Structure formats: C-alpha cells, structure tokens
Short mmCIF file of C-alpha atoms in Angstrom, two decimals:
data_model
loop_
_atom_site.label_atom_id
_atom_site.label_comp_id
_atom_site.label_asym_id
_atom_site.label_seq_id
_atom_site.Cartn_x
_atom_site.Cartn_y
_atom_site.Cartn_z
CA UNK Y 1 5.46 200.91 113.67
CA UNK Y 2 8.18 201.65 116.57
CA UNK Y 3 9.07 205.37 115.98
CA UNK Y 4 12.32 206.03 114.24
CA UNK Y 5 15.19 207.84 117.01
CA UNK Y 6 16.95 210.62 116.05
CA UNK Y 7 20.45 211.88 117.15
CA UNK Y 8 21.62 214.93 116.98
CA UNK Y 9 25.13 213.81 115.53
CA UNK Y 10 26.35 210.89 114.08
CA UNK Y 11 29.80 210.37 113.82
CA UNK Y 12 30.67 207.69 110.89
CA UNK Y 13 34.19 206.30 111.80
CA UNK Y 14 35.37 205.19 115.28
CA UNK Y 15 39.15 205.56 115.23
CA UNK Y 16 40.82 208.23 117.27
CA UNK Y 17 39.03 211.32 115.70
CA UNK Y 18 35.67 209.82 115.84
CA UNK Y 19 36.10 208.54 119.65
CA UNK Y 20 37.25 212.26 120.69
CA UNK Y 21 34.41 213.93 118.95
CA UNK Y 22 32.20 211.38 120.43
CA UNK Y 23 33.46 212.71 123.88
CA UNK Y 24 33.42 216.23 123.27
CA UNK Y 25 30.01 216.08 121.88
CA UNK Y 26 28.87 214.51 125.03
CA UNK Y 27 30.39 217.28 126.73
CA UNK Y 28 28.28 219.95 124.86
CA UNK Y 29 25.61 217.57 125.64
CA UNK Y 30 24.84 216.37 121.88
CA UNK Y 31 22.63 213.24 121.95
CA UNK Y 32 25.37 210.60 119.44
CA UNK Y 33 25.86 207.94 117.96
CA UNK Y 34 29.28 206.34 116.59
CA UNK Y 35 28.56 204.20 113.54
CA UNK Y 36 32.21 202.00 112.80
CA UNK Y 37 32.65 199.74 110.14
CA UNK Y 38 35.08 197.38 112.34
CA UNK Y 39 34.13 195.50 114.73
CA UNK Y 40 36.14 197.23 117.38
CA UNK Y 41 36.58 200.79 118.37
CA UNK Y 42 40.29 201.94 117.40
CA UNK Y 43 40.44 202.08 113.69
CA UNK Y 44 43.49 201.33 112.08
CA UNK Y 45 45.29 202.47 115.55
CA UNK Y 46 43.57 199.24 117.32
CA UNK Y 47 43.67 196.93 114.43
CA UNK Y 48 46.96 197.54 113.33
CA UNK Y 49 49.40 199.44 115.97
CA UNK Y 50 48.39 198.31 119.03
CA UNK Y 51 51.60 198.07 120.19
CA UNK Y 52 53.04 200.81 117.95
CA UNK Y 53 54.69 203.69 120.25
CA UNK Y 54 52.53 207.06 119.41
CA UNK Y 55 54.58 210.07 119.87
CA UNK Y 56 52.01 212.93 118.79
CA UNK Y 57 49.56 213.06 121.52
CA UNK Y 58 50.10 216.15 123.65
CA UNK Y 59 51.23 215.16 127.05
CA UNK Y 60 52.29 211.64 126.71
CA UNK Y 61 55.71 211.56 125.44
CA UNK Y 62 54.73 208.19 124.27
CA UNK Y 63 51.72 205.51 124.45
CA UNK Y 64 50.82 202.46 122.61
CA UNK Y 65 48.26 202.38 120.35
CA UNK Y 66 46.01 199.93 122.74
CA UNK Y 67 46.57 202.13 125.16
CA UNK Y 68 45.44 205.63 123.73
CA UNK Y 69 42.35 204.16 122.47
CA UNK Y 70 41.74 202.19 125.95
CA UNK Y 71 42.44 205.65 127.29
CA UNK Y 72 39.75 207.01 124.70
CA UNK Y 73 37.24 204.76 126.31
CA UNK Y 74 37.33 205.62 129.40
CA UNK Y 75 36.84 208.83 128.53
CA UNK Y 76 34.01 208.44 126.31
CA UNK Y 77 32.09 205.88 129.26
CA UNK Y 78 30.13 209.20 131.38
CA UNK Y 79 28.04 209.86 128.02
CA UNK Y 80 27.03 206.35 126.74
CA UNK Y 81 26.74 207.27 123.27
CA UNK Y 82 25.04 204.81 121.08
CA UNK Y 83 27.45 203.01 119.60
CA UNK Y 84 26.70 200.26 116.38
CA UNK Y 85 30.05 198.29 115.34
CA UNK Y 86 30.59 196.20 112.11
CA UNK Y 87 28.13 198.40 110.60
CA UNK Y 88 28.95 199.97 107.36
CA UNK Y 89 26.90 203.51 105.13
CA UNK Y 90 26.31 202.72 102.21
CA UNK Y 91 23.91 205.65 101.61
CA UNK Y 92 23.26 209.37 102.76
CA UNK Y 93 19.88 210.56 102.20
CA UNK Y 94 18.61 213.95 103.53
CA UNK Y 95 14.89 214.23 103.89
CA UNK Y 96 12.71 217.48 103.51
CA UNK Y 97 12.33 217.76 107.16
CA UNK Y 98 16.39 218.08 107.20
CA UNK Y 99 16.61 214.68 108.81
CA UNK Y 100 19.87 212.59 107.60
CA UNK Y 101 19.10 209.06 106.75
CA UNK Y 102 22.00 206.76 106.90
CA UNK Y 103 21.16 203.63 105.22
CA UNK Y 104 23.55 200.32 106.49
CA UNK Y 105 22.68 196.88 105.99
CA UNK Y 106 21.21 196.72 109.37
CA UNK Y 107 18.69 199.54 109.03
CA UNK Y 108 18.17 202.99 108.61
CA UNK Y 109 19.74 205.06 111.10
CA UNK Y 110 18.65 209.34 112.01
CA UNK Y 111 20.65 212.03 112.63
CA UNK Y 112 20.36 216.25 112.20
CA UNK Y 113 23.69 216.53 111.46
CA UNK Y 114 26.64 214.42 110.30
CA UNK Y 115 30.49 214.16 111.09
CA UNK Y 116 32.42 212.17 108.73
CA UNK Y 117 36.02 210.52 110.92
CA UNK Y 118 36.70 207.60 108.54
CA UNK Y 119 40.54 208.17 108.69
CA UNK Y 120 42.25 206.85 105.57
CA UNK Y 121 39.18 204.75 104.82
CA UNK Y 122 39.38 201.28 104.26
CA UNK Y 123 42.67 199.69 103.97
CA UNK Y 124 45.24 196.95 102.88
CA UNK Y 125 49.07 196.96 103.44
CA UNK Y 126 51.47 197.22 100.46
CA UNK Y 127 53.37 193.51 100.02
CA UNK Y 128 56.17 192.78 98.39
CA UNK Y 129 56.49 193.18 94.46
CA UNK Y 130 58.54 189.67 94.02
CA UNK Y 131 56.59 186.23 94.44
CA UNK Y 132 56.94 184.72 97.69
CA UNK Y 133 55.35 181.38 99.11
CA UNK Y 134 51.75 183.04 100.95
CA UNK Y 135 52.29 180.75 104.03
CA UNK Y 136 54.91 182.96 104.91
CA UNK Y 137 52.90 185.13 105.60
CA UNK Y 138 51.30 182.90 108.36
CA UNK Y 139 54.35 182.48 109.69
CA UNK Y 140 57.71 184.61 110.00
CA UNK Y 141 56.20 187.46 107.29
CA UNK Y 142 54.51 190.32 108.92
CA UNK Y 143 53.02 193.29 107.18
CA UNK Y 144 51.61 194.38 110.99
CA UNK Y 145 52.90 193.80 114.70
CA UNK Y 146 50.79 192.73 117.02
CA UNK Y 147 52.71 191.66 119.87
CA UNK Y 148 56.28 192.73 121.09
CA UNK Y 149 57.05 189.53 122.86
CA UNK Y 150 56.86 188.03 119.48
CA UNK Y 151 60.08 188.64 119.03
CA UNK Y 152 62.05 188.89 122.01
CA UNK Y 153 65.51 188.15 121.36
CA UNK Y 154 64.94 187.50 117.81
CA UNK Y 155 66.38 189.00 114.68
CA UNK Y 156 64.01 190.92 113.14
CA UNK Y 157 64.25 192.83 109.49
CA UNK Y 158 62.66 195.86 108.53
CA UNK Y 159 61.82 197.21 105.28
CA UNK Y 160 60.92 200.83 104.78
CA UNK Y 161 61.34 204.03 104.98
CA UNK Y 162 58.71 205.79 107.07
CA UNK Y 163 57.87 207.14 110.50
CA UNK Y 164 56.46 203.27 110.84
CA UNK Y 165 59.36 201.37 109.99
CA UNK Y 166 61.68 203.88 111.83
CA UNK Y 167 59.21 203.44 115.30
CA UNK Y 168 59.46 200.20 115.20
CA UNK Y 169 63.10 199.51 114.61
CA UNK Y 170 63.39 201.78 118.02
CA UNK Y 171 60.78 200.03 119.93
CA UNK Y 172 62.17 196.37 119.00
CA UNK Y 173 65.94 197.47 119.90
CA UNK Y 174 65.35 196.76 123.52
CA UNK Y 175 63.44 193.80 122.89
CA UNK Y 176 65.27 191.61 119.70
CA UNK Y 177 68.40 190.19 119.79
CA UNK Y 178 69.15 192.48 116.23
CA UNK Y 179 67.57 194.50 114.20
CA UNK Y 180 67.92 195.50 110.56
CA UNK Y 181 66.72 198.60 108.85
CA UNK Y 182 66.51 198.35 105.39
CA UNK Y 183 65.57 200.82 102.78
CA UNK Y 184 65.92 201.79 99.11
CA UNK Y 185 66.93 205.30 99.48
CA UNK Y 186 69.93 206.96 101.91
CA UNK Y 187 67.65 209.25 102.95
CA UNK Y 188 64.52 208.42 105.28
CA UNK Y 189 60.76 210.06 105.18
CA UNK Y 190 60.52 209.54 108.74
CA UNK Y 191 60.56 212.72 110.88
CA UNK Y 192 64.16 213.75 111.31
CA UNK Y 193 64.50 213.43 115.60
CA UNK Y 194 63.55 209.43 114.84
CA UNK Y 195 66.12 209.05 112.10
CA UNK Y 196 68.50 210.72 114.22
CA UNK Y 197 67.22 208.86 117.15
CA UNK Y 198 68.15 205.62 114.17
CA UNK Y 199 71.35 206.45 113.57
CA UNK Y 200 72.36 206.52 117.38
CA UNK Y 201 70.70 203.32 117.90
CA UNK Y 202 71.85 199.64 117.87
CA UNK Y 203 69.75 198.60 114.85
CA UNK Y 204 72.20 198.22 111.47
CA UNK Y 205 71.00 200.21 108.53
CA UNK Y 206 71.05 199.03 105.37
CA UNK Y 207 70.66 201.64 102.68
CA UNK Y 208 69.85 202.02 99.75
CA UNK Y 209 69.21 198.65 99.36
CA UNK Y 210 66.15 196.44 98.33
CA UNK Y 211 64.44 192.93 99.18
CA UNK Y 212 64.58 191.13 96.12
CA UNK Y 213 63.94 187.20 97.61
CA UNK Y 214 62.92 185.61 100.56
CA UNK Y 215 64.94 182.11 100.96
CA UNK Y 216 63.50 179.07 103.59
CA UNK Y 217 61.72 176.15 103.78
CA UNK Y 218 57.94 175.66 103.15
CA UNK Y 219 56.78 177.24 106.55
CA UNK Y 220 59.28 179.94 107.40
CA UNK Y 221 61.36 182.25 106.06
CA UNK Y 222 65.44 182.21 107.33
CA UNK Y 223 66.98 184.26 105.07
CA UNK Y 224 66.47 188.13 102.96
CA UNK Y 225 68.37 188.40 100.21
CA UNK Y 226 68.94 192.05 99.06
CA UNK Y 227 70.32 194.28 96.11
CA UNK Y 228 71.88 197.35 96.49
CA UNK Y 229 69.76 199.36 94.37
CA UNK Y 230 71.29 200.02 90.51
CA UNK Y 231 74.07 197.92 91.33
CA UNK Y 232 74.89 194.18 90.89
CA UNK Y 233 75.65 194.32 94.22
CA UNK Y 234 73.97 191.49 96.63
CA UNK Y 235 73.53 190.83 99.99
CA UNK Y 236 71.71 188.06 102.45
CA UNK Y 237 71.06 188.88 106.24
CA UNK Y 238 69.77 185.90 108.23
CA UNK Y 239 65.99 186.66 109.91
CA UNK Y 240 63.85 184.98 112.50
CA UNK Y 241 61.05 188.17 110.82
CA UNK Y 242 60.86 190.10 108.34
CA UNK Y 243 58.46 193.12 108.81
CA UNK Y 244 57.74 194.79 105.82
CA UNK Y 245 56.22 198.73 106.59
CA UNK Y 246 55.50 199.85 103.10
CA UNK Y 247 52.17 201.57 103.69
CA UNK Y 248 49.05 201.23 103.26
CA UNK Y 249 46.37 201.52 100.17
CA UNK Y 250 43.34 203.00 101.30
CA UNK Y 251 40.18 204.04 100.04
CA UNK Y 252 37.33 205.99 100.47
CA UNK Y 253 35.03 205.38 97.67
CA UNK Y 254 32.12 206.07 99.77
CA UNK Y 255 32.82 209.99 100.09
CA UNK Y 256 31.87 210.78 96.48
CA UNK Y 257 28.39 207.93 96.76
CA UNK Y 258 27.89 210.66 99.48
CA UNK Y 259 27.25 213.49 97.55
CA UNK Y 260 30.54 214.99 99.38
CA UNK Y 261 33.25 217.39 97.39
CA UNK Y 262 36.82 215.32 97.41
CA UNK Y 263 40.09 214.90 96.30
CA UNK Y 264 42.45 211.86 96.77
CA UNK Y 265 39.86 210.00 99.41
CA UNK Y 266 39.81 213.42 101.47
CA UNK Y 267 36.99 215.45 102.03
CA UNK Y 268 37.17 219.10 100.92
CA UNK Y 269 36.57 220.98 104.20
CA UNK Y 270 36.96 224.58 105.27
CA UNK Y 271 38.05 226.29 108.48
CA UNK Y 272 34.83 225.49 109.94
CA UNK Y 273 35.30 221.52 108.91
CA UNK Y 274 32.32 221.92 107.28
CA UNK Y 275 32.05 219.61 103.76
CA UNK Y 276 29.90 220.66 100.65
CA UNK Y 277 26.61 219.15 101.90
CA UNK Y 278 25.36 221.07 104.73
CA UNK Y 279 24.73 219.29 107.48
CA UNK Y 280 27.83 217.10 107.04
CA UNK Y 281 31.01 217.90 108.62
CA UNK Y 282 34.59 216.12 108.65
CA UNK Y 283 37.35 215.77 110.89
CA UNK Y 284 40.78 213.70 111.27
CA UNK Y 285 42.97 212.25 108.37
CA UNK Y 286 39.93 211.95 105.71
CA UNK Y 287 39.89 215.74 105.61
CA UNK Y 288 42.14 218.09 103.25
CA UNK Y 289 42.80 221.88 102.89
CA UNK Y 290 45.59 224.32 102.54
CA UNK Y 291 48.27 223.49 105.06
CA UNK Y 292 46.64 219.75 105.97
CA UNK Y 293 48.85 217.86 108.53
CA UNK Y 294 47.85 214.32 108.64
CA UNK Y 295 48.32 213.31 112.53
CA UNK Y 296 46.19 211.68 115.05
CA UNK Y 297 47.39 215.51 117.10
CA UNK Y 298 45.40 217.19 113.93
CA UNK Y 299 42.38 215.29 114.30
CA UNK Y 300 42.07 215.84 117.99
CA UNK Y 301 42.01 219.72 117.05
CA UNK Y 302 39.63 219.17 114.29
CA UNK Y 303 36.90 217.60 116.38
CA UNK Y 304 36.01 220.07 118.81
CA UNK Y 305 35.87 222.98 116.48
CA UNK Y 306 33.36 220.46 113.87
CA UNK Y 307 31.10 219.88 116.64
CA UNK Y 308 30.97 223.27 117.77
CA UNK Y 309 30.24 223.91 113.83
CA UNK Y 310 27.40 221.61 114.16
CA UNK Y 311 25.54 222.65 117.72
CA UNK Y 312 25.82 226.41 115.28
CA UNK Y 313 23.97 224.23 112.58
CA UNK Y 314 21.62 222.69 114.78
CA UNK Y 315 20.78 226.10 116.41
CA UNK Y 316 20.93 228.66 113.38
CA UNK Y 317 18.78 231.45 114.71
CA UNK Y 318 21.12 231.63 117.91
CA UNK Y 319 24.76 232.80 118.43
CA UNK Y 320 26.50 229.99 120.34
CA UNK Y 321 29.56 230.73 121.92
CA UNK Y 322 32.23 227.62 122.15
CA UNK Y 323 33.26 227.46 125.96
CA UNK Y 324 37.24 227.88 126.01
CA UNK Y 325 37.51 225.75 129.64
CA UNK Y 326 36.01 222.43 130.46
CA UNK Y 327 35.14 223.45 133.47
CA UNK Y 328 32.63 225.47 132.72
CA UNK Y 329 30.56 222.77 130.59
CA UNK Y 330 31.68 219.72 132.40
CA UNK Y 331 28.49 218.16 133.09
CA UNK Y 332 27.91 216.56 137.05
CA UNK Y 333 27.79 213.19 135.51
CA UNK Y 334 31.01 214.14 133.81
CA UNK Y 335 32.60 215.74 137.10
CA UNK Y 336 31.56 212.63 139.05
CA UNK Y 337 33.05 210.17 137.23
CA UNK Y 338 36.51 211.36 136.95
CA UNK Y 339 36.50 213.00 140.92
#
C-alpha cells in the first residue's frame, strides 16, 4: 500500500484568494496543494469575467479578469504546488494524529492544516422573472460576457443595477455602436466614481424602468420591451444583445457538512482568519466578520495573514515572526525566476 502524502496546507478553492495564498505559502515555504472544483484555475473571475475590467487590485488601475488570473499564474509557477482540478470535498475528517482527511470522489487527500477560499461558492446567474423562448439564450441573451468583439458595433442592452452592469456599460462604450443601461431604481448600487463615470458617458440610461418581454423570431431576440416601473408607461428599444447582470445565487452548503461555524454561506472567522475547527482557516469572499468588505483587494489581504496563522498552528511551541519584506524570505528559486 503506496504511503499516503501529506501537505502542510491545502487550500480548497482556486479563484483569486486561493491562487495568492497558494503563492504566499510557497513563499514561507509551505509544502500545498490547491484542490478546485472547476476545471480551470480562476473561479468565477475566469469562468465568468474574463473580459470584465477589475478596478480593485492595487497597482493596476485596471486588468481583465483573464489577465489577473494569467498574472496569478505566473506567479504561482517557482513553487509547483500540487494542484487537482474538477475535484470537489465532500468530507472533512480530522484524525487523532491531527491529520485532515479530505475525502473527494477521486480519493482521499492529507493535509495538517486547512484554508477554506471557495469565494461565493457555487453559483448560477439570476434570469429573468417573465417567460422567454430558452434558445435565446443560445443566441442574442447573455447572462455572462465572454468576448468583447462579440459585439463590436452592436447595440447592446443592459439590465441592472450593480458595479457589474455599470463596468460593463463603460467597457462596451468604446466598442458597440449603443448602449443602454437599464434599471428599476433612479439610483444605482454601483460604487459612486462608476455611476458618475455613467452619467458622463455615451451609454443612454433608462431608469427606473423594467424588462417586461423580449420580442423576435425563434432564434434571436430584436427587440426589449420595458415598463416604467408603477406606471402604465411602456417602452421598446431595438437590441442586437441583451445582457442581463442581475447577480448571482450562490451557495455554500458544504461549509456547515464541514463542521465549520457560518452565516449566509460565510465562514465565521476572526482577526486571525481562523474558523471554529482548529486547523481550518478561511480567506476571500466566503469569510464574514465585523466590518467584512467583499473584494478580490480583501481577499488578497486575508491570505497572507491566514497562512501566517497556520505556519503558528503548524509550529505551536515556537513564536514565528511574519517577515514584513519579501525580500527577506524570497527563496533563490523564487529570486531566479523573476531576475
């Protein structure tokens, strides 16, 4: 019987958070592993933004979503950590010799500590609340973008009222031939420089109206027809798409199968990101406490400061002191690769 290998972390969720944590725990020289349900590393950022403009990384004034996590793997490639994709936990077990065991339909997999980056968990996008032919949704019906060129010098409509509807309308005002803003309130969620960024822009806002019926033939969609909301007041705008950026329902399920303490799919963490369980530890937008921010930014900040939690876990008799400069625990391997 092949003897079972054990890391010293395992990081369950490879989106932003879990990529960065993956790096800086190859910086304090932690042996990991990244176990990611998706096929892909990315998360959510990958699957579904990849060309979404990102405006909360430090430094970058901007970068697509491809690009941050392409940017994420490079930086991850000095420390090889083991990396197992389309993998899902389905059960934490920890044995009497402290060992985790994280059971997956694969296998078993072995780890002294835990660090829980799952993001929002699993996910689907809100639709649309009327009936509406589905192959619309094959065609001119998006619920995410994929690619810009799509729709170069189109006219694109888009329903919503967050930071991601907002984005978007800005990043497709260069590229479509119009763009339409709809949403059922005057007042946007979206952070305020976007919205003012909005109102300078090209793109017509429509507000505070709501999609009510999508009108075309049996492949496409060609026209939105739209209510001004508590009014008998109608409208149609003619589309080539019609993006719809109402969210997403997400779930964590797993967290409480886990044994972990949560509320509202987060994890209940303190300052040291620790969770209830010893052992496991949480970082990124699956995480709550007092004062929570929910950005990719956030998570970033969260990671180092769980790993350093867990080398102090791993090494409990001993007072380990976080280095405050990479330089000073940039490995030669590390040094080399970016020189």
């Amino acid at each position: 019987m092949p003897q079972k290998e054990i890391f010293d972390v395992t990081i369950i969720g490879g989106g932003p958070t879990g990529m960065f944590s993956a790096f800086y725990a190859g910086m304090r020289e932690l042996k990991t592993k990244i176990i990611e349900t998706l096929p892909v590393l990315g998360g959510q950022v990958k699957i579904i933004y990849p060309e979404k403009n990102i405006f909360d990384i430090g430094a970058f004034p901007y970068i697509k979503g491809a690009d941050l996590i392409d940017q994420l793997e490079k930086q991850l490639e000095p420390f090889q950590p083991t990396i197992c994709l389309d993998e899902s936990v389905l059960e934490i077990q920890k044995t009497e010799d402290h060992i985790f065991e994280m059971k997956t339909l694969e296998g078993t997999h072995y780890s002294r500590a835990i660090l829980v980056t799952t993001g929002l968990g699993s996910f689907e996008p809100r639709k649309l609340t009327f009936d509406y032919p589905e192959q619309y949704e094959d065609s001119n019906l998006h619920y995410y973008v994929q690619e810009l060129e799509t729709y170069r010098d189109k006219v694109v409509a888009i329903t919503g009222g967050g930071d991601s509807a907002v984005d978007w309308a800005l990043t497709l005002e260069s590229i479509a031939k119009k763009v339409y803003v709809i949403h059922r309130r005057d007042k946007f969620r979206a952070h305020e420089a976007s919205v003012s960024y909005l109102k300078k822009s090209s793109v017509e806002i429509l507000t505070p109206y709501l999609p009510i019926e999508l009108i075309g033939d049996e492949e496409q969609i060609h026209e939105v027809t739209l209510q001004k909301r508590r009014q008998d007041e109608f409208l149609s705008i003619p589309v080539d798409y019609f993006i719809v950026n109402f969210g997403f329902i997400s779930e964590n399920k797993q967290l409480k199968e886990w044994g972990l303490d949560s509320v509202h799919n987060s994890v209940i963490v303190n300052q040291k990101m620790e969770s209830s369980v010893p052992g496991i530890y949480a970082a990124g937008d699956v995480t709550t406490f007092d004062g929570k921010v929910k950005l990719i930014a956030t998570g970033f900040g969260e990671a180092p400061t769980a790993i350093n939690s867990i080398i102090q876990y791993l090494n409990p008799d001993q007072v380990i002191q976080a280095p405050t400069q990479s330089a000073e625990y940039g490995t030669e391997k590390f040094k080399q690769h970016f020189d």
